Amino acid sequence: MAEIAFSGKPFGDSSHNSHLWTVEDSAQLYGLDLWGNPYFSINKLGHVTVRPKGESGGTLDLKALVDEMEGRNLGVPLLIRFDDILEDRLDRLQDAFQKAIAQYQYKGNYQGVFPVKCNQQRHVVEELIACGKKWSFGLEAGSKAELLIALALVEDPKSLLICNGYKDQRYIETAILARQLGRRPVVVIEQPDEVQRIISASNQLGAAPLIGIRVKLASRSSGRWGNSVGETSKFGLSIPDILSTVDELRKANLLNELQLLHFHLGSQINNIAVLKDALQEAGQVYVELSALGAPMGYLDVGGGLGVDYDGSRTATSASTNYSLQNYANDVVATLGECCESHSISPPTLISESGRAIVSHFSVLVFNVLGVGTVSKEIPSISENDSLILRNLRDTYENISFLSQDSPIETSFLQEVWNDALKFKDDALTAFRLGYIGLAERAKAEQLTWGCARELIKRVSVDTSHSNELMNLRSALASTYYANFSIFRSAPDTWAIDQLFPVMPIHRLDERPTQLGHFADLTCDSDGKLTRFIDNGRCKTLLDLHELDDSEEYLIGMFLGGAYQEVMGSLHNLFGTTNAVHIRMTSKGGYQVDHVVRANTKSDVLEAMEHDPNHLLERLRIATENAIQGGALKIKDARLLMDHVETSLRQSTYLNR
Ligand SMILES: *Cc1c(COP(=O)(O)O)cnc(C)c1O
């Protein structure tokens, strides 16, 4: 047992609690300066602000915006989509490639496409096509349904429609006919057997599609999607397959239509070195295809342009060790060099950047319904209580007697805390063996938590980030019950341990005194958020505020615009949340361009083949029987039916 004494070595005279908390402290704590730039920041009121047009446009107070949406009966949980951010991201991508083309005096162009699978929402795709019109920005489809979107929405004859994914004869025929309609679809051969279907569809229709080939690169990628390349990857042709495909196209008189080489390294490339290798390899394949007599003209570097979710600029899973400009420079410089050294004209460069375009534009805001916290009560212990409890009380009192002005040394802190934990374990063992009852066990737990609280008050500035302190704070951590479903709104946090920036959107001028994680509304024990960004690392607890009865506590999940919506599921029958599209006006205000209503309970029931009317009728008959039996009053039966009927029309989330 540690002997309690004053620490011999003072660490300075201010404990970590003494300075006033500012919004700058919050910005640093939540990494906002790192990942939020240029769109998200904090104002003097301690609210998160949004600059949808980046540095150049007006600023919105996110908390005020949420309140005003609530005023329009669009309460939380709410998905807010900033269409100006979408446009700004597209501008930046285009700009980065234009700068690189100028800097490296690249003789070709850049022409991007949006991979529809990243976010298929109508308003998102339409917005991107509208904003991208000036550069003939196109779409990439990975399935027949996505092809339908691309065919119907992209009307510019110069815009590319990249047709990826598995293709049957009808898919290919559709692409050929669309070319005659004046569109620019490129059928990318991803499987060796597709070339025969292309040949037979072309013979059938007496017309050919534009053709591309997806190459399986040998360059290894890294990160979660690293196995999207390499010999065992799902898509793409090996070099021998490419050679025989070229042969078959030549024999069928279709080699003239082979114009594009495609590769895709997998999403969220963390390390730029991986990209450089792939670009060199793909460049050589491009050169060889030209030499074999294909006209070529396009090189499509696929997706994978990463998002720096934690702003750490590292080659870790929630980050990237490069910027958008670095990426564009590498693509342009590497391929420029390759073509120049072989004296062939440089291709039009295509990227299928999805994540990098749509991640930033949507913010999910949810409210906290309650907090599960450890008890703050300190029980009184008498001499009649068991030795274990008396030991714990003594430990607690000894800590309480320590001055709060001379901080405790780390090693000593740990020693005292170990004592408390040991006594708590003893209490648990005694309980299991039947020596103490529930009441004593409760007291032991309360005293242990009390020890942690008293120790924290005496930690010095120097140790404020130490593991020892984190251990203490974790012992007191709270569960924040959140009004949303992980499985619906943030599925990747569950499925692939993806990290998104998560933080309160207000009270940021107040010191967050609690550590906590989030539990969602589902009955699934996986339905929780317990991993948070931490500047290149990951932490399991987030600094949060104590709930204030007078005000809803609102949390934002940021950078979730890519993949989350469509991957989300109806687990526990939680449906979509309300979504709003916000556009800045020329006067610096905003307007709500579109409202996409949340799924009602009727919607999600019908999705599972239940008929809400039928369910209501069964309930009505049950109430009728209960009325006959005298168990239910008519007025209560009506109240029950009213509740259920109203509920069917409302969203699946809890109301304020
Ligand atoms: C998924 C996918 C993309 C999009 O990748 P991001 O990392 O979101 O940019 C692009 N191309 C292909 C072939 C894909 O499968």
XYZ file of C-alpha atoms and ligand atoms in Angstrom:
671
model
C 0.000 0.000 0.000
C 1.357 3.387 -0.933
C 2.217 5.662 1.871
C 0.349 8.869 1.399
C 2.596 11.881 1.619
C 2.995 15.168 -0.124
C 4.835 14.955 -3.352
C 8.399 16.055 -2.870
C 8.758 17.513 -6.318
C 6.464 20.341 -7.261
C 5.591 20.575 -10.920
C 4.570 24.203 -10.902
C 1.753 25.818 -9.108
C -1.169 25.575 -11.474
C -3.184 22.411 -11.705
C -4.568 21.613 -15.152
C -7.973 22.831 -14.126
C -6.969 26.329 -13.212
C -6.750 28.230 -16.503
C -9.788 29.555 -18.216
C -11.096 27.413 -21.066
C -11.274 29.086 -24.465
C -12.641 28.126 -27.844
C -9.022 27.746 -29.007
C -8.604 24.990 -26.424
C -11.641 23.225 -27.902
C -10.316 23.616 -31.435
C -7.089 21.959 -30.355
C -8.767 19.255 -28.278
C -10.999 18.089 -31.116
C -8.333 18.609 -33.795
C -10.648 21.035 -35.589
C -7.749 23.200 -36.784
C -6.290 20.127 -38.447
C -9.221 18.430 -40.175
C -11.764 21.270 -40.326
C -9.843 23.654 -42.509
C -11.222 25.544 -44.440
C -14.855 24.597 -43.825
C -15.295 24.199 -40.080
C -14.254 26.413 -37.217
C -15.541 27.766 -33.869
C -16.982 31.204 -33.135
C -16.869 33.314 -29.985
C -20.148 31.825 -28.787
C -18.451 28.442 -28.671
C -20.453 27.112 -31.615
C -19.074 25.234 -34.613
C -19.249 27.386 -37.719
C -19.382 26.365 -41.352
C -17.892 28.197 -44.312
C -19.473 26.275 -47.170
C -17.569 28.173 -49.853
C -14.226 27.831 -48.112
C -12.204 30.981 -47.513
C -14.217 33.079 -49.919
C -17.811 32.892 -48.753
C -20.026 33.575 -45.763
C -20.112 31.762 -42.455
C -22.988 29.910 -40.828
C -23.372 29.105 -37.145
C -24.080 25.354 -37.156
C -25.882 25.400 -33.803
C -28.136 28.259 -34.938
C -28.757 26.434 -38.200
C -29.837 23.274 -36.370
C -32.160 25.348 -34.165
C -33.686 26.975 -37.222
C -34.205 23.595 -38.870
C -35.907 22.422 -35.684
C -38.116 25.505 -36.052
C -39.095 24.141 -39.484
C -39.999 20.829 -37.862
C -36.806 19.193 -39.114
C -35.391 18.104 -35.801
C -32.320 16.050 -34.945
C -31.006 13.587 -35.858
C -30.461 15.615 -38.996
C -28.153 15.224 -41.950
C -27.107 18.619 -43.246
C -25.675 18.710 -46.749
C -23.800 21.828 -47.791
C -24.018 21.905 -51.559
C -21.502 24.753 -51.710
C -18.917 22.451 -50.126
C -19.584 19.902 -52.842
C -18.965 22.566 -55.447
C -15.886 23.840 -53.633
C -14.365 20.355 -53.441
C -14.924 19.856 -57.147
C -13.371 23.263 -57.855
C -10.336 22.377 -55.759
C -9.827 19.054 -57.497
C -10.071 20.668 -60.901
C -7.841 23.523 -59.812
C -5.168 21.176 -58.446
C -4.949 19.351 -61.778
C -4.904 22.621 -63.765
C -2.048 23.905 -61.598
C -0.121 20.665 -62.023
C -0.681 20.691 -65.790
C 0.653 24.241 -65.967
C 3.590 23.561 -63.665
C 4.774 20.450 -65.502
C 3.808 21.807 -68.925
C 1.735 18.712 -69.509
C 0.379 18.689 -73.043
C -2.858 16.840 -72.240
C -5.924 17.662 -70.173
C -7.627 16.500 -67.015
C -11.246 15.402 -67.133
C -12.743 13.970 -63.961
C -15.668 11.656 -63.363
C -17.613 11.049 -60.151
C -17.919 7.390 -59.107
C -21.648 7.137 -58.458
C -21.277 4.384 -55.847
C -19.746 6.884 -53.444
C -23.043 8.707 -53.007
C -25.920 7.934 -55.370
C -28.385 10.418 -53.880
C -30.199 12.213 -56.655
C -29.534 15.719 -55.384
C -25.841 14.927 -54.919
C -25.330 13.537 -58.405
C -27.391 16.306 -60.012
C -25.500 18.965 -58.094
C -22.131 17.560 -59.160
C -23.156 17.428 -62.793
C -24.456 20.991 -62.642
C -21.299 22.308 -60.938
C -19.001 20.262 -63.169
C -20.598 21.333 -66.447
C -17.894 23.892 -67.168
C -15.262 21.132 -67.228
C -17.470 18.444 -68.813
C -17.243 16.490 -65.587
C -18.682 12.993 -66.027
C -19.787 9.942 -64.063
C -18.453 6.475 -63.396
C -20.954 3.637 -63.069
C -20.192 0.320 -61.434
C -23.491 -1.457 -61.998
C -26.429 -1.487 -64.373
C -28.541 0.638 -62.052
C -25.778 3.211 -61.710
C -25.357 3.203 -65.489
C -28.989 4.211 -65.768
C -28.329 7.266 -63.593
C -25.259 8.154 -65.633
C -26.978 7.731 -68.997
C -29.963 9.841 -68.086
C -28.253 12.636 -66.177
C -25.081 13.355 -68.159
C -26.207 15.152 -71.295
C -22.982 16.895 -72.261
C -21.580 14.938 -75.251
C -18.021 15.691 -74.099
C -18.521 14.291 -70.594
C -17.268 10.774 -70.059
C -19.362 7.885 -68.790
C -16.958 5.299 -67.493
C -18.685 1.912 -67.410
C -17.071 -0.351 -64.827
C -18.289 -3.403 -62.966
C -19.607 -6.721 -64.248
C -21.260 -6.439 -67.634
C -23.701 -8.668 -69.413
C -24.635 -8.334 -73.094
C -27.483 -5.914 -72.365
C -25.180 -3.601 -70.365
C -22.789 -3.466 -73.318
C -25.549 -2.997 -75.898
C -26.947 -0.152 -73.812
C -23.543 1.541 -73.877
C -23.243 1.124 -77.648
C -26.703 2.600 -78.225
C -26.000 5.442 -75.818
C -22.976 6.340 -77.942
C -25.319 6.694 -80.906
C -27.495 8.891 -78.705
C -24.514 11.239 -78.479
C -23.182 10.237 -75.064
C -19.567 9.209 -74.395
C -19.687 5.865 -72.625
C -16.430 3.921 -72.317
C -16.901 0.223 -71.677
C -14.006 -0.822 -69.471
C -13.066 -4.482 -69.816
C -12.593 -5.720 -66.273
C -12.899 -9.467 -66.850
C -11.223 -11.430 -69.668
C -14.548 -12.828 -70.929
C -16.073 -9.387 -71.451
C -14.235 -8.849 -74.699
C -16.243 -11.603 -76.401
C -19.507 -10.017 -75.260
C -18.315 -6.668 -76.604
C -17.485 -8.240 -79.953
C -20.810 -10.035 -80.232
C -22.818 -6.968 -79.142
C -20.956 -4.862 -81.721
C -21.670 -7.387 -84.451
C -25.294 -7.537 -83.399
C -25.778 -3.780 -83.536
C -23.352 -2.946 -86.312
C -21.753 -0.328 -84.051
C -19.046 -0.344 -81.428
C -18.579 1.204 -78.003
C -15.534 3.131 -76.857
C -13.385 0.555 -75.113
C -11.124 0.682 -72.077
C -9.059 -1.932 -70.287
C -8.563 -2.178 -66.558
C -5.116 -3.432 -65.677
C -4.213 -5.467 -62.614
C -1.098 -3.708 -61.446
C 1.613 -5.591 -59.637
C 2.433 -2.526 -57.490
C 1.235 -3.247 -53.989
C -1.082 -0.796 -52.343
C -1.377 -0.267 -48.627
C -4.155 0.440 -46.186
C -7.515 -1.184 -45.858
C -8.188 -1.545 -49.584
C -4.641 -2.640 -50.387
C -5.797 -5.884 -51.967
C -7.734 -4.036 -54.687
C -4.558 -4.392 -56.736
C -2.170 -7.234 -57.342
C -2.577 -10.527 -59.073
C -5.382 -11.786 -56.844
C -7.546 -8.666 -57.073
C -11.179 -9.013 -58.019
C -11.048 -6.815 -61.112
C -8.730 -6.100 -63.952
C -6.747 -7.977 -66.541
C -3.322 -9.478 -66.043
C -0.673 -8.600 -68.597
C -1.136 -11.893 -70.546
C -4.912 -11.269 -70.544
C -4.332 -7.767 -71.885
C -2.221 -9.095 -74.730
C -4.814 -11.659 -75.776
C -7.609 -9.089 -75.437
C -5.762 -6.742 -77.779
C -5.396 -9.634 -80.183
C -9.086 -10.446 -80.090
C -10.039 -6.801 -80.575
C -7.687 -6.554 -83.526
C -9.183 -9.654 -85.141
C -12.687 -8.277 -84.645
C -11.643 -4.945 -86.162
C -12.314 -3.168 -82.873
C -8.779 -2.203 -81.838
C -9.550 1.293 -83.141
C -11.992 1.775 -80.295
C -9.494 0.880 -77.549
C -8.829 4.325 -76.124
C -8.562 4.054 -72.373
C -6.378 2.400 -69.768
C -7.783 2.192 -66.255
C -6.462 1.130 -62.871
C -7.807 1.509 -59.363
C -5.669 1.094 -56.269
C -8.525 0.873 -53.791
C -10.061 3.625 -51.722
C -8.273 5.955 -49.277
C -4.656 5.617 -50.389
C -2.779 6.626 -47.244
C 0.720 6.648 -48.655
C 1.674 8.613 -51.758
C 4.641 6.327 -52.442
C 2.162 3.600 -53.362
C 0.576 5.835 -55.972
C 3.900 6.779 -57.561
C 4.824 3.143 -58.192
C 1.418 2.421 -59.682
C 1.571 5.475 -61.942
C 4.926 4.435 -63.351
C 3.713 0.911 -63.997
C 0.446 2.078 -65.586
C 2.350 4.611 -67.706
C 4.459 1.831 -69.182
C 1.381 -0.283 -69.935
C -0.173 2.743 -71.652
C 2.919 3.237 -73.798
C 2.932 -0.459 -74.769
C -0.750 -0.413 -75.712
C -0.074 2.518 -78.022
C 2.812 0.586 -79.545
C 0.472 -2.349 -80.187
C -1.619 -0.076 -82.378
C -4.443 1.019 -80.094
C -5.276 4.702 -80.580
C -5.535 5.285 -76.779
C -6.001 8.883 -75.559
C -7.254 8.429 -71.993
C -5.573 7.253 -68.813
C -7.910 6.753 -65.867
C -6.124 6.624 -62.506
C -9.257 5.448 -60.672
C -10.280 6.485 -57.174
C -8.313 6.363 -53.974
C -7.574 10.049 -53.478
C -7.729 10.086 -49.709
C -9.340 12.254 -47.063
C -7.401 13.414 -44.030
C -10.030 12.538 -41.436
C -7.890 13.482 -38.445
C -5.795 16.138 -40.114
C -2.543 14.528 -38.995
C -1.101 14.309 -42.535
C 0.318 10.866 -41.802
C 0.220 7.553 -43.690
C -2.200 6.147 -41.097
C -5.653 4.777 -41.778
C -7.578 7.956 -40.908
C -5.208 10.192 -42.789
C -3.016 10.653 -45.866
C 0.602 11.737 -46.091
C -0.124 13.963 -49.095
C -2.333 16.846 -50.156
C -4.704 17.140 -53.080
C -2.038 19.153 -54.888
C 0.661 16.522 -54.178
C -1.655 13.926 -55.693
C -2.369 15.913 -58.838
C 1.324 16.778 -59.217
C 2.356 13.146 -58.999
C -0.229 11.976 -61.519
C 0.613 14.693 -64.013
C 4.400 14.656 -63.588
C 4.813 10.870 -63.666
C 2.670 10.327 -66.734
C 4.035 13.377 -68.503
C 7.553 12.093 -68.052
C 6.635 8.599 -69.168
C 5.004 9.768 -72.414
C 7.732 12.264 -73.154
C 10.484 9.684 -72.822
C 8.646 7.462 -75.302
C 7.647 10.329 -77.596
C 3.949 9.588 -77.527
C 1.315 12.235 -77.015
C 0.168 12.473 -73.415
C -3.309 11.170 -72.587
C -6.266 13.031 -71.176
C -6.055 12.199 -67.490
C -9.135 10.960 -65.702
C -9.596 10.408 -61.997
C -12.575 8.728 -60.374
C -12.243 10.571 -57.079
C -15.299 9.936 -54.933
C -14.386 10.107 -51.282
C -12.292 13.231 -51.824
C -15.208 15.087 -53.423
C -18.171 14.160 -51.237
C -16.818 13.471 -47.739
C -16.798 17.040 -46.483
C -20.206 18.237 -47.582
C -22.448 16.462 -45.099
C -22.640 16.747 -41.341
C -24.759 14.509 -39.158
C -26.053 16.203 -36.019
C -27.606 14.114 -33.262
C -28.728 14.837 -29.728
C -27.847 13.083 -26.506
C -30.797 11.537 -24.690
C -29.082 10.870 -21.391
C -25.814 9.914 -19.759
C -24.867 6.840 -17.793
C -22.319 8.060 -15.245
C -20.723 6.544 -12.177
C -22.170 7.667 -8.861
C -20.750 10.785 -7.209
C -21.960 9.878 -3.759
C -19.433 9.099 -1.011
C -20.928 6.607 1.461
C -20.144 6.857 5.159
C -18.257 3.886 6.518
C -18.431 2.921 10.184
C -16.111 0.749 12.260
C -18.679 -2.042 11.887
C -18.090 -2.210 8.137
C -15.738 -4.798 6.681
C -11.993 -4.249 6.584
C -12.049 -3.909 2.811
C -14.446 -0.988 2.993
C -12.482 0.633 5.819
C -9.280 0.312 3.787
C -10.955 1.949 0.834
C -12.325 4.729 3.011
C -8.857 5.354 4.461
C -7.365 5.551 0.986
C -10.078 7.950 -0.069
C -9.634 10.162 2.998
C -5.889 10.234 2.686
C -6.145 11.479 -0.874
C -8.710 14.076 0.157
C -6.326 15.428 2.794
C -3.641 16.100 0.208
C -3.313 19.707 -0.735
C -4.564 20.538 -4.197
C -1.808 23.101 -4.662
C 1.198 20.808 -4.779
C 0.614 18.263 -7.470
C 1.294 14.567 -7.153
C 4.133 12.826 -8.945
C 3.042 10.417 -11.650
C 4.514 7.293 -10.069
C 2.923 8.100 -6.757
C -0.403 8.810 -8.380
C -0.319 5.412 -10.030
C 0.584 3.701 -6.768
C -2.335 5.187 -4.860
C -4.710 4.369 -7.689
C -3.449 0.771 -7.763
C -4.254 0.507 -4.057
C -7.806 1.659 -4.655
C -8.234 -0.789 -7.528
C -6.851 -3.626 -5.401
C -9.383 -2.930 -2.633
C -12.159 -2.753 -5.180
C -11.118 -6.154 -6.535
C -11.055 -7.522 -2.996
C -14.610 -6.264 -2.531
C -15.698 -7.998 -5.708
C -14.153 -11.288 -4.608
C -15.767 -10.963 -1.181
C -19.112 -10.344 -2.865
C -18.738 -13.379 -5.086
C -17.964 -15.552 -2.093
C -20.936 -14.199 -0.189
C -19.010 -12.308 2.523
C -20.453 -8.918 1.675
C -23.833 -7.946 0.251
C -25.023 -5.651 -2.520
C -25.016 -2.583 -0.292
C -21.356 -3.052 0.653
C -20.376 -3.742 -2.916
C -22.080 -0.516 -3.957
C -20.167 1.404 -1.301
C -16.874 -0.083 -2.487
C -17.540 1.040 -6.034
C -18.566 4.527 -4.935
C -15.407 4.892 -2.844
C -13.182 3.761 -5.721
C -14.758 6.308 -8.040
C -14.352 8.909 -5.297
C -10.631 8.105 -5.137
C -10.300 8.616 -8.887
C -12.118 11.938 -8.692
C -9.955 13.208 -5.829
C -6.748 12.094 -7.551
C -7.674 13.844 -10.790
C -8.043 17.135 -8.913
C -4.423 16.850 -7.840
C -2.778 15.965 -11.111
C -0.163 18.399 -12.321
C -0.052 20.107 -15.701
C 2.885 17.894 -16.670
C 0.968 14.702 -16.194
C -2.268 15.936 -17.649
C -1.781 13.847 -20.804
C -0.214 10.825 -19.177
C -1.517 7.271 -19.302
C -1.947 7.334 -15.544
C -4.339 10.215 -15.758
C -6.170 8.617 -18.667
C -6.623 5.486 -16.589
C -8.188 7.533 -13.825
C -10.439 9.397 -16.187
C -11.491 6.194 -17.989
C -12.559 4.744 -14.647
C -15.033 7.612 -14.424
C -16.051 7.577 -18.097
C -19.686 8.008 -19.034
C -21.888 6.518 -21.702
C -23.711 9.159 -23.733
C -26.930 7.769 -25.173
C -27.237 9.126 -28.675
C -30.365 9.540 -30.769
C -29.160 7.804 -33.916
C -28.156 4.424 -35.290
C -24.560 3.549 -36.109
C -25.838 0.980 -38.585
C -27.910 3.576 -40.421
C -25.745 6.688 -40.288
C -22.132 5.645 -39.660
C -21.878 1.999 -40.756
C -18.162 2.168 -41.542
C -17.343 2.940 -37.897
C -18.757 -0.490 -37.146
C -17.808 -2.448 -40.256
C -14.250 -1.300 -40.914
C -13.297 0.736 -37.817
C -13.351 3.957 -39.788
C -12.726 7.117 -37.777
C -14.734 10.275 -38.347
C -14.267 13.538 -36.471
C -16.981 13.661 -33.789
C -17.461 16.599 -31.412
C -20.070 18.784 -29.712
C -21.234 21.608 -31.977
C -21.753 24.058 -29.098
C -20.548 24.790 -25.522
C -17.028 24.906 -26.910
C -16.200 27.884 -24.711
C -16.782 25.592 -21.748
C -14.311 23.049 -20.414
C -15.526 19.518 -21.146
C -15.207 17.816 -17.781
C -16.339 14.316 -18.693
C -14.868 11.516 -20.710
C -17.333 9.436 -22.596
C -18.285 7.405 -25.581
C -21.596 7.057 -27.391
C -24.137 4.272 -27.369
C -26.715 4.388 -30.148
C -30.422 3.562 -30.125
C -30.137 0.008 -31.409
C -30.295 -3.005 -29.116
C -27.050 -4.221 -30.667
C -24.054 -4.143 -28.352
C -21.962 -3.152 -31.379
C -24.105 -0.040 -31.714
C -21.659 2.378 -30.188
C -19.014 4.934 -31.059
C -15.906 4.198 -29.041
C -13.068 5.207 -31.335
C -12.156 8.814 -31.919
C -9.542 10.670 -33.928
C -6.410 11.642 -32.041
C -3.902 13.263 -34.389
C -2.579 10.154 -36.124
C -3.720 7.797 -33.399
C -7.053 6.706 -32.065
C -8.539 7.179 -28.612
C -11.386 5.323 -26.987
C -12.930 8.185 -25.033
C -13.932 11.685 -26.045
C -13.940 14.793 -23.855
C -17.554 15.820 -23.430
C -19.636 18.198 -21.349
C -21.895 17.376 -18.486
C -25.518 17.479 -19.651
C -27.324 20.701 -18.940
C -31.035 20.286 -18.249
C -31.914 23.555 -19.921
C -30.420 22.716 -23.297
C -30.145 19.796 -25.702
C -26.550 18.528 -26.077
C -25.797 18.352 -29.804
C -23.008 16.318 -31.345
C -21.740 16.550 -34.908
C -20.236 13.742 -36.935
C -18.199 15.244 -39.752
C -16.708 14.146 -43.108
C -19.251 11.355 -43.532
C -20.520 12.295 -47.013
C -18.976 9.283 -48.745
C -20.417 5.760 -48.650
C -22.224 6.015 -45.274
C -25.730 6.651 -46.531
C -26.008 3.801 -48.966
C -24.093 1.323 -46.821
C -26.354 2.120 -43.870
C -28.982 -0.477 -43.042
C -32.357 -0.757 -41.365
C -30.977 -2.678 -38.367
C -33.581 -2.541 -35.580
C -35.708 -0.715 -38.154
C -34.048 2.640 -37.728
C -34.562 4.430 -41.026
C -33.002 7.424 -42.699
C -32.873 10.706 -40.802
C -34.176 13.970 -42.188
C -31.727 15.504 -44.636
C -31.556 19.113 -45.797
C -29.586 20.695 -48.614
C -28.276 24.126 -47.686
C -27.125 26.724 -50.202
C -25.532 30.048 -49.336
C -27.325 33.055 -50.806
C -25.618 36.058 -52.324
C -26.602 38.067 -49.252
C -24.560 35.812 -46.968
C -27.541 33.907 -45.612
C -28.715 30.481 -46.599
C -31.680 28.774 -48.176
C -32.963 25.248 -47.839
C -32.818 23.930 -51.411
C -34.161 20.442 -50.771
C -35.627 18.565 -47.857
C -35.382 14.793 -47.958
C -37.805 13.466 -45.356
C -36.780 10.809 -42.874
C -38.206 7.311 -43.292
C -41.404 6.998 -41.323
C -42.155 3.913 -39.280
C -44.642 2.952 -41.987
C -41.804 3.132 -44.535
C -39.493 0.811 -42.642
C -42.298 -1.632 -41.814
C -43.282 -1.812 -45.442
C -39.661 -2.416 -46.406
C -39.986 -5.643 -44.414
C -43.295 -6.548 -46.115
C -45.458 -5.565 -43.156
C -48.666 -3.726 -43.966
C -49.146 -0.881 -41.468
C -52.918 -0.916 -42.015
C -53.042 -4.585 -41.318
C -51.013 -4.140 -38.126
C -53.357 -1.333 -37.055
C -56.405 -3.466 -37.710
C -55.039 -6.314 -35.618
C -54.410 -3.903 -32.787
C -57.914 -2.457 -33.138
C -59.457 -5.909 -32.842
C -57.351 -6.574 -29.762
C -58.578 -3.323 -28.166
C -62.157 -4.244 -29.027
C -61.779 -7.555 -27.215
C -60.195 -5.851 -24.226
C -63.085 -3.358 -24.135
C -65.600 -6.232 -24.214
C -63.717 -7.996 -21.422
C -63.786 -4.826 -19.340
C -59.990 -4.518 -19.152
C -59.710 -1.393 -21.315
C -61.817 1.765 -21.278
C -63.010 3.076 -24.642
C -61.171 6.334 -24.102
C -57.892 4.523 -23.374
C -58.349 2.311 -26.426
C -58.700 5.433 -28.519
C -55.602 6.953 -26.935
C -53.606 3.816 -27.731
C -54.798 3.765 -31.343
C -54.071 7.497 -31.711
C -50.522 7.009 -30.441
C -49.836 4.161 -32.796
C -51.354 5.874 -35.823
C -49.403 9.078 -35.206
C -46.236 7.141 -34.587
C -46.501 5.359 -37.935
C -46.302 8.711 -39.688
C -43.264 9.857 -37.734
C -39.573 9.100 -38.087
C -38.016 6.100 -36.385
C -35.962 8.228 -33.959
C -36.893 9.560 -30.540
C -38.632 12.916 -30.398
C -37.398 15.798 -28.322
C -14.939 2.762 -55.459
C -14.290 3.111 -56.693
C -13.880 4.430 -56.918
C -14.002 5.525 -55.889
O -12.953 5.483 -54.973
P -12.714 6.692 -53.949
O -11.653 6.180 -53.072
O -13.986 6.966 -53.266
O -12.243 7.854 -54.733
C -13.334 4.743 -58.141
N -13.171 3.789 -59.092
C -13.535 2.509 -58.901
C -13.339 1.523 -59.991
C -14.094 2.125 -57.691
O -14.426 0.852 -57.520
